[in-house]
mmCIF file of C-alpha atoms in Angstrom:
data_model
loop_
_atom_site.group_PDB
_atom_site.id
_atom_site.type_symbol
_atom_site.label_atom_id
_atom_site.label_comp_id
_atom_site.label_asym_id
_atom_site.label_seq_id
_atom_site.Cartn_x
_atom_site.Cartn_y
_atom_site.Cartn_z
ATOM 1 C CA MET E 1 -290.145 -142.636 65.047
ATOM 2 C CA PRO E 2 -292.765 -144.653 63.201
ATOM 3 C CA ILE E 3 -293.849 -143.286 59.891
ATOM 4 C CA SER E 4 -297.594 -142.967 59.496
ATOM 5 C CA LEU E 5 -298.441 -143.896 55.956
ATOM 6 C CA ASP E 6 -301.425 -143.869 53.711
ATOM 7 C CA ALA E 7 -301.935 -146.613 51.130
ATOM 8 C CA ASN E 8 -300.333 -144.599 48.335
ATOM 9 C CA MET E 9 -297.197 -143.898 50.351
ATOM 10 C CA MET E 10 -296.936 -147.577 51.285
ATOM 11 C CA ARG E 11 -297.293 -148.589 47.647
ATOM 12 C CA GLU E 12 -294.674 -145.985 46.671
ATOM 13 C CA ILE E 13 -292.138 -147.287 49.190
ATOM 14 C CA ILE E 14 -292.692 -150.871 48.008
ATOM 15 C CA MET E 15 -292.480 -149.972 44.307
ATOM 16 C CA ASP E 16 -289.404 -147.809 44.833
ATOM 17 C CA HIS E 17 -287.519 -150.624 46.576
ATOM 18 C CA TYR E 18 -288.721 -153.069 43.927
ATOM 19 C CA SER E 19 -287.742 -150.886 40.950
ATOM 20 C CA HIS E 20 -284.495 -149.614 42.457
ATOM 21 C CA PRO E 21 -283.322 -152.015 45.182
ATOM 22 C CA LEU E 22 -280.164 -150.675 46.819
ATOM 23 C CA ASN E 23 -279.041 -154.023 48.173
ATOM 24 C CA LYS E 24 -279.755 -156.382 45.275
ATOM 25 C CA TYR E 25 -276.376 -157.660 44.101
ATOM 26 C CA VAL E 26 -273.932 -160.501 44.587
ATOM 27 C CA PRO E 27 -270.884 -159.485 46.646
ATOM 28 C CA SER E 28 -267.912 -158.864 44.319
ATOM 29 C CA ASP E 29 -265.749 -160.816 46.762
ATOM 30 C CA PRO E 30 -267.903 -163.378 48.587
ATOM 31 C CA THR E 31 -265.085 -164.252 51.031
ATOM 32 C CA GLY E 32 -266.355 -163.955 54.584
ATOM 33 C CA TYR E 33 -270.015 -163.873 53.584
ATOM 34 C CA GLU E 34 -272.563 -166.361 54.816
ATOM 35 C CA SER E 35 -275.367 -167.078 52.384
ATOM 36 C CA ILE E 36 -278.659 -168.907 52.179
ATOM 37 C CA ARG E 37 -280.938 -169.627 49.258
ATOM 38 C CA MET E 38 -284.645 -169.161 49.855
ATOM 39 C CA ASP E 39 -287.356 -170.093 47.400
ATOM 40 C CA SER E 40 -291.107 -170.274 47.363
ATOM 41 C CA ASP E 41 -293.453 -172.836 45.888
ATOM 42 C CA SER E 42 -296.277 -170.297 45.720
ATOM 43 C CA CYS E 43 -294.445 -167.433 43.984
ATOM 44 C CA ILE E 44 -291.502 -166.761 41.647
ATOM 45 C CA ASP E 45 -289.307 -165.943 44.649
ATOM 46 C CA ASP E 46 -285.895 -167.576 44.481
ATOM 47 C CA ILE E 47 -283.309 -165.439 46.228
ATOM 48 C CA THR E 48 -279.931 -165.843 47.867
ATOM 49 C CA ILE E 49 -279.185 -163.675 50.870
ATOM 50 C CA TYR E 50 -275.606 -162.721 51.745
ATOM 51 C CA LEU E 51 -274.524 -161.481 55.176
ATOM 52 C CA LYS E 52 -271.067 -160.483 56.295
ATOM 53 C CA ILE E 53 -270.928 -160.766 60.068
ATOM 54 C CA GLU E 54 -267.945 -159.621 62.124
ATOM 55 C CA ASN E 55 -267.758 -159.319 65.910
ATOM 56 C CA ASP E 56 -271.485 -160.002 66.291
ATOM 57 C CA LYS E 57 -272.342 -157.164 63.881
ATOM 58 C CA ILE E 58 -273.742 -157.209 60.382
ATOM 59 C CA ILE E 59 -271.181 -155.414 58.243
ATOM 60 C CA GLU E 60 -272.872 -156.018 54.889
ATOM 61 C CA ALA E 61 -276.248 -157.407 53.811
ATOM 62 C CA CYS E 62 -277.437 -158.007 50.263
ATOM 63 C CA PHE E 63 -279.449 -160.428 48.153
ATOM 64 C CA ASP E 64 -279.863 -161.499 44.569
ATOM 65 C CA GLY E 65 -282.163 -163.627 42.450
ATOM 66 C CA VAL E 66 -285.688 -163.431 41.132
ATOM 67 C CA ALA E 67 -288.461 -162.147 43.362
ATOM 68 C CA CYS E 68 -291.822 -160.413 43.244
ATOM 69 C CA ALA E 69 -292.299 -156.800 44.321
ATOM 70 C CA ILE E 70 -293.214 -157.687 47.913
ATOM 71 C CA SER E 71 -290.220 -160.003 48.436
ATOM 72 C CA THR E 72 -287.759 -157.689 46.710
ATOM 73 C CA ALA E 73 -288.890 -154.564 48.546
ATOM 74 C CA SER E 74 -289.147 -156.123 52.021
ATOM 75 C CA THR E 75 -285.764 -157.875 51.694
ATOM 76 C CA ASP E 76 -284.133 -154.711 50.316
ATOM 77 C CA ILE E 77 -285.408 -152.583 53.215
ATOM 78 C CA LEU E 78 -284.368 -155.263 55.720
ATOM 79 C CA CYS E 79 -280.824 -155.393 54.291
ATOM 80 C CA GLU E 80 -280.567 -151.619 54.541
ATOM 81 C CA LEU E 81 -281.926 -151.594 58.080
ATOM 82 C CA ILE E 82 -279.648 -154.272 59.562
ATOM 83 C CA LYS E 83 -276.310 -152.959 58.279
ATOM 84 C CA GLY E 84 -274.251 -151.997 61.310
ATOM 85 C CA LYS E 85 -276.705 -153.656 63.704
ATOM 86 C CA THR E 86 -275.766 -156.365 66.164
ATOM 87 C CA LEU E 87 -277.180 -159.854 65.724
ATOM 88 C CA LYS E 88 -279.412 -159.242 68.750
ATOM 89 C CA GLU E 89 -280.780 -156.000 67.230
ATOM 90 C CA THR E 90 -281.326 -157.790 63.920
ATOM 91 C CA LYS E 91 -283.281 -160.591 65.586
ATOM 92 C CA TYR E 92 -285.400 -157.979 67.382
ATOM 93 C CA ILE E 93 -286.231 -156.187 64.103
ATOM 94 C CA ILE E 94 -287.214 -159.511 62.490
ATOM 95 C CA GLU E 95 -289.356 -160.453 65.485
ATOM 96 C CA GLN E 96 -291.161 -157.094 65.506
ATOM 97 C CA TYR E 97 -291.737 -157.238 61.750
ATOM 98 C CA LYS E 98 -293.231 -160.725 61.989
ATOM 99 C CA ASN E 99 -295.407 -159.601 64.896
ATOM 100 C CA MET E 100 -296.714 -156.815 62.646
ATOM 101 C CA ILE E 101 -297.290 -159.200 59.710
ATOM 102 C CA PHE E 102 -299.186 -161.652 61.931
ATOM 103 C CA GLU E 103 -301.205 -158.868 63.609
ATOM 104 C CA LYS E 104 -299.627 -159.123 67.046
ATOM 105 C CA GLU E 105 -298.373 -156.210 69.106
ATOM 106 C CA PHE E 106 -295.147 -154.804 67.684
ATOM 107 C CA ASP E 107 -292.582 -152.076 68.197
ATOM 108 C CA ALA E 108 -292.985 -149.755 65.195
ATOM 109 C CA GLU E 109 -289.981 -147.665 66.299
ATOM 110 C CA CYS E 110 -287.464 -150.156 64.901
ATOM 111 C CA LEU E 111 -289.200 -150.936 61.603
ATOM 112 C CA ASP E 112 -288.698 -147.706 59.651
ATOM 113 C CA GLU E 113 -289.950 -148.230 56.056
ATOM 114 C CA LEU E 114 -290.927 -151.836 56.814
ATOM 115 C CA ILE E 115 -294.109 -150.335 58.232
ATOM 116 C CA ALA E 116 -295.235 -150.182 54.577
ATOM 117 C CA PHE E 117 -296.036 -153.909 54.874
ATOM 118 C CA ILE E 118 -298.502 -153.428 57.743
ATOM 119 C CA ASN E 119 -301.517 -154.526 55.658
ATOM 120 C CA THR E 120 -299.931 -157.714 54.323
ATOM 121 C CA HIS E 121 -302.172 -159.867 56.535
ATOM 122 C CA LYS E 122 -305.122 -158.800 54.371
ATOM 123 C CA GLN E 123 -303.601 -160.812 51.510
ATOM 124 C CA ALA E 124 -302.656 -164.132 53.089
ATOM 125 C CA ALA E 125 -300.965 -165.311 49.890
ATOM 126 C CA ARG E 126 -298.454 -162.438 50.191
ATOM 127 C CA ILE E 127 -297.312 -163.275 53.725
ATOM 128 C CA LYS E 128 -294.717 -165.750 52.452
ATOM 129 C CA CYS E 129 -293.439 -163.114 50.004
ATOM 130 C CA ALA E 130 -293.229 -160.515 52.763
ATOM 131 C CA THR E 131 -291.305 -162.830 55.103
ATOM 132 C CA ILE E 132 -289.028 -164.901 52.835
ATOM 133 C CA GLY E 133 -286.034 -162.570 53.240
ATOM 134 C CA PHE E 134 -286.629 -162.278 56.975
ATOM 135 C CA ASN E 135 -286.687 -166.055 57.405
ATOM 136 C CA GLY E 136 -283.412 -166.284 55.488
ATOM 137 C CA VAL E 137 -281.665 -163.579 57.513
ATOM 138 C CA ASP E 138 -283.019 -165.107 60.732
ATOM 139 C CA GLU E 139 -281.621 -168.507 59.781
ATOM 140 C CA LEU E 140 -278.202 -167.046 58.909
ATOM 141 C CA VAL E 141 -278.079 -165.130 62.203
ATOM 142 C CA CYS E 142 -279.097 -168.235 64.196
ATOM 143 C CA ASN E 143 -276.585 -170.430 62.340
ATOM 144 C CA HIS E 144 -273.827 -167.865 62.890
ATOM 145 C CA HIS E 145 -274.624 -167.619 66.593
ATOM 146 C CA HIS E 146 -274.739 -171.418 66.919
ATOM 147 C CA HIS E 147 -271.459 -171.765 64.996
ATOM 148 C CA GLU E 148 -269.744 -169.130 67.185
ATOM 149 C CA GLU E 149 -270.788 -170.939 70.369
ATOM 150 C CA LYS E 150 -269.137 -174.146 69.150
ATOM 151 C CA LYS E 151 -265.736 -172.478 68.589
#
């Protein structure tokens, strides 16, 4: 169910995931992980995202690097949310999140704490920060899918 949040709660969720990200680390054994480096020319963001995908499911998702509060928090929540999800479910979450960011209709049911970024459109400069991790995960999922089809 979608969480209805006031501005303070949204800020709290973002700051909590920025101060104490659960998924910010480099895998101790990177074997079997796919990774992508994402950086921004408009912010300090320079992160590498790691996904372990088996049988069309995301087994593990994490990231590391330097990033602002918005990038760190949104990527951390995304990593948490997609663990155990299929690639199709992951793509759906990313699509719904981007719909929310760009003020289109979206399915709040699947976004969980990502709903905290609902007002990002009011600060256009933060949109790239709020989507950098999503673009990286999306690219990894697409590349994986494309690679699997070629086998």
